[in-house]
C-alpha cells in the first residue's frame, strides 16, 4: 500500500498484507464493514448511524446471498421490491437502506481506500456502485411521515392526560409501587406537549435543564427548558436550543414533580429529570410503549404516537394566535416550511380565520375611508 493507506477505512489498515485468510470471503467482508465504520466515524457520524448502516448492509448481503464484490443493481432492485411488496416498509426506510448501500459502494470503489484492487487480487473481480439515479428513491417531499400521522385534538389530549392521572390514583389506592413510574410517565407526556419536545429530547432531560426566565418571572424556576440533545444534522453534534415556557400549568406540573414526587425515587445523585427504576433514566422506547398502551385503552386512533404531542404543541400555539416565527424557534426548525408541516389546525380555527377575513372585507366595503393598511384579517389593528 502507498501512503494513501493511512486514510481511515483503507484496506491496508484493516487487512494484514501478505497473510493468507482462513475464510477469505467472510473475513474481507468483515474488514470492509470495519473500514467503512472507521471512515464514517472519521466524518463525525453518530455511532447509532454507523451501527444502523452496518445492520442494513448485512441484511442486503444476506438477501442477495453475495459478497459486495458480486453485488449488482439487479440484486439491489430485487431487495427493494421485497422490502416494499412483502415487508411493507415505509418510503423513508427504503431510502435509508439505499443511502447506506450507496455510501458503502462509493467507499469500496474509491481508489484511495484500495478495496477494488484488493478484491481484484483476491477474487478476480471488484465491487461496483449498485445504487444509481434510476433505481434510487427520490426525496422530493419535505416530510415523509405517513398521512395518518396527526396531532391530538384538544379533547383527545385532555382525555389522555386525565387517563394517565387516573392510572396514578388507581395504583396508589391499591398500594402498588407502580404509582411512581405512572406519575413520572404522566408528567413526561404533559411536559413533552408543554414544550413540544421530541422523544429523545424529552428522555434526555436532566433536572438542571430547567431555569428561570427573567422576562417570565411568573413561571418561577421553570421558565425555560434547555434542550441539549436536539436532533443533529449529519456529522454534527446534537443541536442545542432553549424553549420558553408558555403555559402556566407547565411550571406547576414541574414544581410538583421535582419537589414532591421525584425525591420519592430515592436517587439523590441521579441527574436525570425522569429517573428509571432499573437505570439512569427512562428510555424512549418505554415512553412509546406507555403512551401506546394508554391510547389503545382509550380506543384512540392508532396513528397517534409520542411525536403527536409535538405536533399538538405546534398546532395549538398557531391556533391560539402565537407568531409562527416564535413557534418555529421554540421547536428548533431551521425552516418555516417544516413547522407548517407539523401544523394540523382544526376546522374551527380555519372557520374563525375565514370569518375574520370575510368580516374585514365587508368592513372595508362598507367603509371606503378605512385605509387598507389599517385592516388586519387576523382580528387586530396594525
mmCIF file of N, CA, C and O in Angstrom, residues 98-151:
data_model
loop_
_atom_site.group_PDB
_atom_site.id
_atom_site.type_symbol
_atom_site.label_atom_id
_atom_site.label_comp_id
_atom_site.label_asym_id
_atom_site.label_seq_id
_atom_site.Cartn_x
_atom_site.Cartn_y
_atom_site.Cartn_z
ATOM 1 N N UNK A 98 -31.042 2.566 0.934
ATOM 2 C CA UNK A 98 -30.329 2.925 -0.288
ATOM 3 C C UNK A 98 -29.166 3.868 -0.001
ATOM 4 O O UNK A 98 -28.109 3.763 -0.627
ATOM 5 N N UNK A 99 -29.354 4.774 0.953
ATOM 6 C CA UNK A 99 -28.255 5.670 1.341
ATOM 7 C C UNK A 99 -27.087 4.861 1.896
ATOM 8 O O UNK A 99 -25.920 5.126 1.585
ATOM 9 N N UNK A 100 -27.392 3.853 2.724
ATOM 10 C CA UNK A 100 -26.334 3.024 3.306
ATOM 11 C C UNK A 100 -25.584 2.255 2.227
ATOM 12 O O UNK A 100 -24.346 2.214 2.220
ATOM 13 N N UNK A 101 -26.316 1.646 1.296
ATOM 14 C CA UNK A 101 -25.668 0.846 0.256
ATOM 15 C C UNK A 101 -24.896 1.728 -0.713
ATOM 16 O O UNK A 101 -23.769 1.403 -1.107
ATOM 17 N N UNK A 102 -25.480 2.855 -1.087
ATOM 18 C CA UNK A 102 -24.782 3.758 -1.996
ATOM 19 C C UNK A 102 -23.479 4.265 -1.361
ATOM 20 O O UNK A 102 -22.423 4.288 -1.996
ATOM 21 N N UNK A 103 -23.544 4.643 -0.086
ATOM 22 C CA UNK A 103 -22.342 5.115 0.593
ATOM 23 C C UNK A 103 -21.279 4.043 0.718
ATOM 24 O O UNK A 103 -20.084 4.304 0.549
ATOM 25 N N UNK A 104 -21.715 2.813 1.008
ATOM 26 C CA UNK A 104 -20.776 1.700 1.139
ATOM 27 C C UNK A 104 -20.100 1.400 -0.195
ATOM 28 O O UNK A 104 -18.873 1.204 -0.255
ATOM 29 N N UNK A 105 -20.878 1.394 -1.277
ATOM 30 C CA UNK A 105 -20.304 1.119 -2.594
ATOM 31 C C UNK A 105 -19.368 2.245 -3.039
ATOM 32 O O UNK A 105 -18.331 1.982 -3.664
ATOM 33 N N UNK A 106 -19.709 3.472 -2.728
ATOM 34 C CA UNK A 106 -18.819 4.593 -3.050
ATOM 35 C C UNK A 106 -17.497 4.462 -2.315
ATOM 36 O O UNK A 106 -16.420 4.739 -2.869
ATOM 37 N N UNK A 107 -17.608 4.031 -1.062
ATOM 38 C CA UNK A 107 -16.409 3.820 -0.259
ATOM 39 C C UNK A 107 -15.543 2.700 -0.853
ATOM 40 O O UNK A 107 -14.311 2.847 -0.982
ATOM 41 N N UNK A 108 -16.167 1.596 -1.242
ATOM 42 C CA UNK A 108 -15.405 0.462 -1.774
ATOM 43 C C UNK A 108 -14.770 0.765 -3.127
ATOM 44 O O UNK A 108 -13.697 0.239 -3.443
ATOM 45 N N UNK A 109 -15.420 1.575 -3.942
ATOM 46 C CA UNK A 109 -14.912 1.849 -5.292
ATOM 47 C C UNK A 109 -13.966 3.039 -5.343
ATOM 48 O O UNK A 109 -13.384 3.317 -6.393
ATOM 49 N N UNK A 110 -13.793 3.726 -4.232
ATOM 50 C CA UNK A 110 -12.856 4.854 -4.192
ATOM 51 C C UNK A 110 -11.423 4.319 -4.175
ATOM 52 O O UNK A 110 -11.039 3.583 -3.266
ATOM 53 N N UNK A 111 -10.601 4.684 -5.166
ATOM 54 C CA UNK A 111 -9.217 4.155 -5.214
ATOM 55 C C UNK A 111 -8.399 4.488 -3.974
ATOM 56 O O UNK A 111 -7.445 3.772 -3.653
ATOM 57 N N UNK A 112 -8.771 5.547 -3.282
ATOM 58 C CA UNK A 112 -7.996 5.949 -2.109
ATOM 59 C C UNK A 112 -8.012 4.890 -1.012
ATOM 60 O O UNK A 112 -7.089 4.819 -0.197
ATOM 61 N N UNK A 113 -9.043 4.056 -0.976
ATOM 62 C CA UNK A 113 -9.152 3.064 0.086
ATOM 63 C C UNK A 113 -8.598 1.695 -0.316
ATOM 64 O O UNK A 113 -8.437 0.830 0.542
ATOM 65 N N UNK A 114 -8.371 1.473 -1.590
ATOM 66 C CA UNK A 114 -7.693 0.265 -2.029
ATOM 67 C C UNK A 114 -8.503 -1.002 -2.047
ATOM 68 O O UNK A 114 -7.936 -2.091 -2.248
ATOM 69 N N UNK A 115 -9.824 -0.920 -1.882
ATOM 70 C CA UNK A 115 -10.612 -2.151 -1.829
ATOM 71 C C UNK A 115 -10.803 -2.777 -3.207
ATOM 72 O O UNK A 115 -10.856 -4.017 -3.326
ATOM 73 N N UNK A 116 -10.919 -1.969 -4.242
ATOM 74 C CA UNK A 116 -11.105 -2.528 -5.586
ATOM 75 C C UNK A 116 -9.903 -3.375 -5.989
ATOM 76 O O UNK A 116 -10.051 -4.505 -6.486
ATOM 77 N N UNK A 117 -8.707 -2.845 -5.782
ATOM 78 C CA UNK A 117 -7.508 -3.606 -6.146
ATOM 79 C C UNK A 117 -7.332 -4.824 -5.257
ATOM 80 O O UNK A 117 -6.874 -5.887 -5.700
ATOM 81 N N UNK A 118 -7.721 -4.705 -3.981
ATOM 82 C CA UNK A 118 -7.633 -5.839 -3.060
ATOM 83 C C UNK A 118 -8.553 -6.972 -3.522
ATOM 84 O O UNK A 118 -8.180 -8.156 -3.492
ATOM 85 N N UNK A 119 -9.761 -6.633 -3.957
ATOM 86 C CA UNK A 119 -10.703 -7.651 -4.437
ATOM 87 C C UNK A 119 -10.237 -8.266 -5.753
ATOM 88 O O UNK A 119 -10.392 -9.482 -5.976
ATOM 89 N N UNK A 120 -9.677 -7.453 -6.632
ATOM 90 C CA UNK A 120 -9.142 -7.974 -7.893
ATOM 91 C C UNK A 120 -8.052 -8.997 -7.620
ATOM 92 O O UNK A 120 -7.986 -10.056 -8.254
ATOM 93 N N UNK A 121 -7.213 -8.695 -6.673
ATOM 94 C CA UNK A 121 -6.087 -9.577 -6.364
ATOM 95 C C UNK A 121 -6.565 -10.885 -5.735
ATOM 96 O O UNK A 121 -6.050 -11.966 -6.044
ATOM 97 N N UNK A 122 -7.571 -10.809 -4.863
ATOM 98 C CA UNK A 122 -8.009 -11.997 -4.131
ATOM 99 C C UNK A 122 -9.092 -12.795 -4.865
ATOM 100 O O UNK A 122 -9.124 -14.022 -4.795
ATOM 101 N N UNK A 123 -10.020 -12.090 -5.553
ATOM 102 C CA UNK A 123 -11.192 -12.771 -6.097
ATOM 103 C C UNK A 123 -11.348 -12.603 -7.614
ATOM 104 O O UNK A 123 -12.276 -13.164 -8.194
ATOM 105 N N UNK A 124 -10.478 -11.831 -8.237
ATOM 106 C CA UNK A 124 -10.542 -11.656 -9.673
ATOM 107 C C UNK A 124 -11.664 -10.770 -10.159
ATOM 108 O O UNK A 124 -11.984 -10.737 -11.346
ATOM 109 N N UNK A 125 -12.292 -10.023 -9.271
ATOM 110 C CA UNK A 125 -13.350 -9.071 -9.633
ATOM 111 C C UNK A 125 -13.322 -7.930 -8.620
ATOM 112 O O UNK A 125 -12.538 -7.960 -7.664
ATOM 113 N N UNK A 126 -14.173 -6.963 -8.803
ATOM 114 C CA UNK A 126 -14.132 -5.797 -7.923
ATOM 115 C C UNK A 126 -15.551 -5.273 -7.698
ATOM 116 O O UNK A 126 -16.464 -5.527 -8.509
ATOM 117 N N UNK A 127 -15.787 -4.567 -6.613
ATOM 118 C CA UNK A 127 -17.122 -4.016 -6.337
ATOM 119 C C UNK A 127 -17.449 -2.871 -7.281
ATOM 120 O O UNK A 127 -16.555 -2.196 -7.802
ATOM 121 N N UNK A 128 -18.758 -2.653 -7.496
ATOM 122 C CA UNK A 128 -19.241 -1.551 -8.324
ATOM 123 C C UNK A 128 -20.346 -0.822 -7.556
ATOM 124 O O UNK A 128 -20.857 -1.314 -6.550
ATOM 125 N N UNK A 129 -20.717 0.346 -8.046
ATOM 126 C CA UNK A 129 -21.837 1.073 -7.456
ATOM 127 C C UNK A 129 -23.144 0.449 -7.961
ATOM 128 O O UNK A 129 -23.350 0.285 -9.159
ATOM 129 N N UNK A 130 -24.032 0.079 -7.041
ATOM 130 C CA UNK A 130 -25.274 -0.590 -7.437
ATOM 131 C C UNK A 130 -26.503 0.304 -7.263
ATOM 132 O O UNK A 130 -27.607 -0.088 -7.658
ATOM 133 N N UNK A 131 -26.331 1.465 -6.660
ATOM 134 C CA UNK A 131 -27.443 2.409 -6.487
ATOM 135 C C UNK A 131 -27.160 3.632 -7.350
ATOM 136 O O UNK A 131 -26.199 4.361 -7.125
ATOM 137 N N UNK A 132 -28.003 3.822 -8.342
ATOM 138 C CA UNK A 132 -27.851 4.943 -9.259
ATOM 139 C C UNK A 132 -29.118 5.800 -9.245
ATOM 140 O O UNK A 132 -30.100 5.465 -8.571
ATOM 141 N N UNK A 133 -29.096 6.862 -9.992
ATOM 142 C CA UNK A 133 -30.251 7.756 -10.027
ATOM 143 C C UNK A 133 -31.506 7.039 -10.508
ATOM 144 O O UNK A 133 -32.616 7.331 -10.063
ATOM 145 N N UNK A 134 -31.339 6.073 -11.409
ATOM 146 C CA UNK A 134 -32.505 5.410 -11.993
ATOM 147 C C UNK A 134 -33.167 4.422 -11.035
ATOM 148 O O UNK A 134 -34.334 4.077 -11.227
ATOM 149 N N UNK A 135 -32.446 3.925 -10.022
ATOM 150 C CA UNK A 135 -33.064 2.964 -9.109
ATOM 151 C C UNK A 135 -33.014 3.426 -7.654
ATOM 152 O O UNK A 135 -33.122 2.617 -6.728
ATOM 153 N N UNK A 136 -32.843 4.732 -7.451
ATOM 154 C CA UNK A 136 -32.815 5.294 -6.102
ATOM 155 C C UNK A 136 -34.103 6.071 -5.854
ATOM 156 O O UNK A 136 -34.620 6.759 -6.742
ATOM 157 N N UNK A 137 -34.619 5.955 -4.644
ATOM 158 C CA UNK A 137 -35.842 6.678 -4.278
ATOM 159 C C UNK A 137 -35.522 8.156 -4.134
ATOM 160 O O UNK A 137 -34.583 8.536 -3.425
ATOM 161 N N UNK A 138 -36.296 8.980 -4.807
ATOM 162 C CA UNK A 138 -36.079 10.425 -4.744
ATOM 163 C C UNK A 138 -36.698 10.985 -3.475
ATOM 164 O O UNK A 138 -37.765 10.550 -3.029
ATOM 165 N N UNK A 139 -36.008 11.960 -2.894
ATOM 166 C CA UNK A 139 -36.522 12.642 -1.705
ATOM 167 C C UNK A 139 -37.062 13.993 -2.165
ATOM 168 O O UNK A 139 -36.353 14.989 -2.201
ATOM 169 N N UNK A 140 -38.340 14.016 -2.533
ATOM 170 C CA UNK A 140 -38.926 15.220 -3.117
ATOM 171 C C UNK A 140 -39.891 15.922 -2.174
ATOM 172 O O UNK A 140 -40.308 17.049 -2.442
ATOM 173 N N UNK A 141 -40.251 15.296 -1.074
ATOM 174 C CA UNK A 141 -41.187 15.900 -0.129
ATOM 175 C C UNK A 141 -40.440 16.335 1.129
ATOM 176 O O UNK A 141 -39.476 15.700 1.552
ATOM 177 N N UNK A 142 -40.911 17.449 1.735
ATOM 178 C CA UNK A 142 -40.289 17.929 2.969
ATOM 179 C C UNK A 142 -40.509 16.954 4.111
ATOM 180 O O UNK A 142 -39.693 16.840 5.021
ATOM 181 N N UNK A 143 -41.624 16.244 4.082
ATOM 182 C CA UNK A 143 -41.928 15.274 5.133
ATOM 183 C C UNK A 143 -42.395 13.975 4.498
ATOM 184 O O UNK A 143 -43.214 13.987 3.580
ATOM 185 N N UNK A 144 -41.858 12.869 5.001
ATOM 186 C CA UNK A 144 -42.264 11.561 4.508
ATOM 187 C C UNK A 144 -43.049 10.782 5.551
ATOM 188 O O UNK A 144 -43.182 9.570 5.472
ATOM 189 N N UNK A 145 -43.571 11.493 6.525
ATOM 190 C CA UNK A 145 -44.397 10.834 7.533
ATOM 191 C C UNK A 145 -45.662 10.290 6.884
ATOM 192 O O UNK A 145 -46.166 10.843 5.907
ATOM 193 N N UNK A 146 -46.178 9.196 7.445
ATOM 194 C CA UNK A 146 -47.397 8.612 6.916
ATOM 195 C C UNK A 146 -48.538 9.620 7.031
ATOM 196 O O UNK A 146 -48.638 10.344 8.028
ATOM 197 N N UNK A 147 -49.411 9.681 6.017
ATOM 198 C CA UNK A 147 -50.502 10.658 6.041
ATOM 199 C C UNK A 147 -51.386 10.552 7.277
ATOM 200 O O UNK A 147 -51.992 11.538 7.693
ATOM 201 N N UNK A 148 -51.490 9.346 7.862
ATOM 202 C CA UNK A 148 -52.358 9.168 9.025
ATOM 203 C C UNK A 148 -51.812 9.852 10.272
ATOM 204 O O UNK A 148 -52.560 10.125 11.221
ATOM 205 N N UNK A 149 -50.522 10.127 10.307
ATOM 206 C CA UNK A 149 -49.924 10.750 11.488
ATOM 207 C C UNK A 149 -50.494 12.150 11.667
ATOM 208 O O UNK A 149 -50.558 12.925 10.714
ATOM 209 N N UNK A 150 -50.916 12.459 12.882
ATOM 210 C CA UNK A 150 -51.532 13.760 13.116
ATOM 211 C C UNK A 150 -51.338 14.176 14.554
ATOM 212 O O UNK A 150 -50.774 13.431 15.372
ATOM 213 N N UNK A 151 -51.836 15.366 14.861
ATOM 214 C CA UNK A 151 -51.802 15.868 16.231
ATOM 215 C C UNK A 151 -53.011 15.366 17.007
ATOM 216 O O UNK A 151 -54.029 14.965 16.431
#
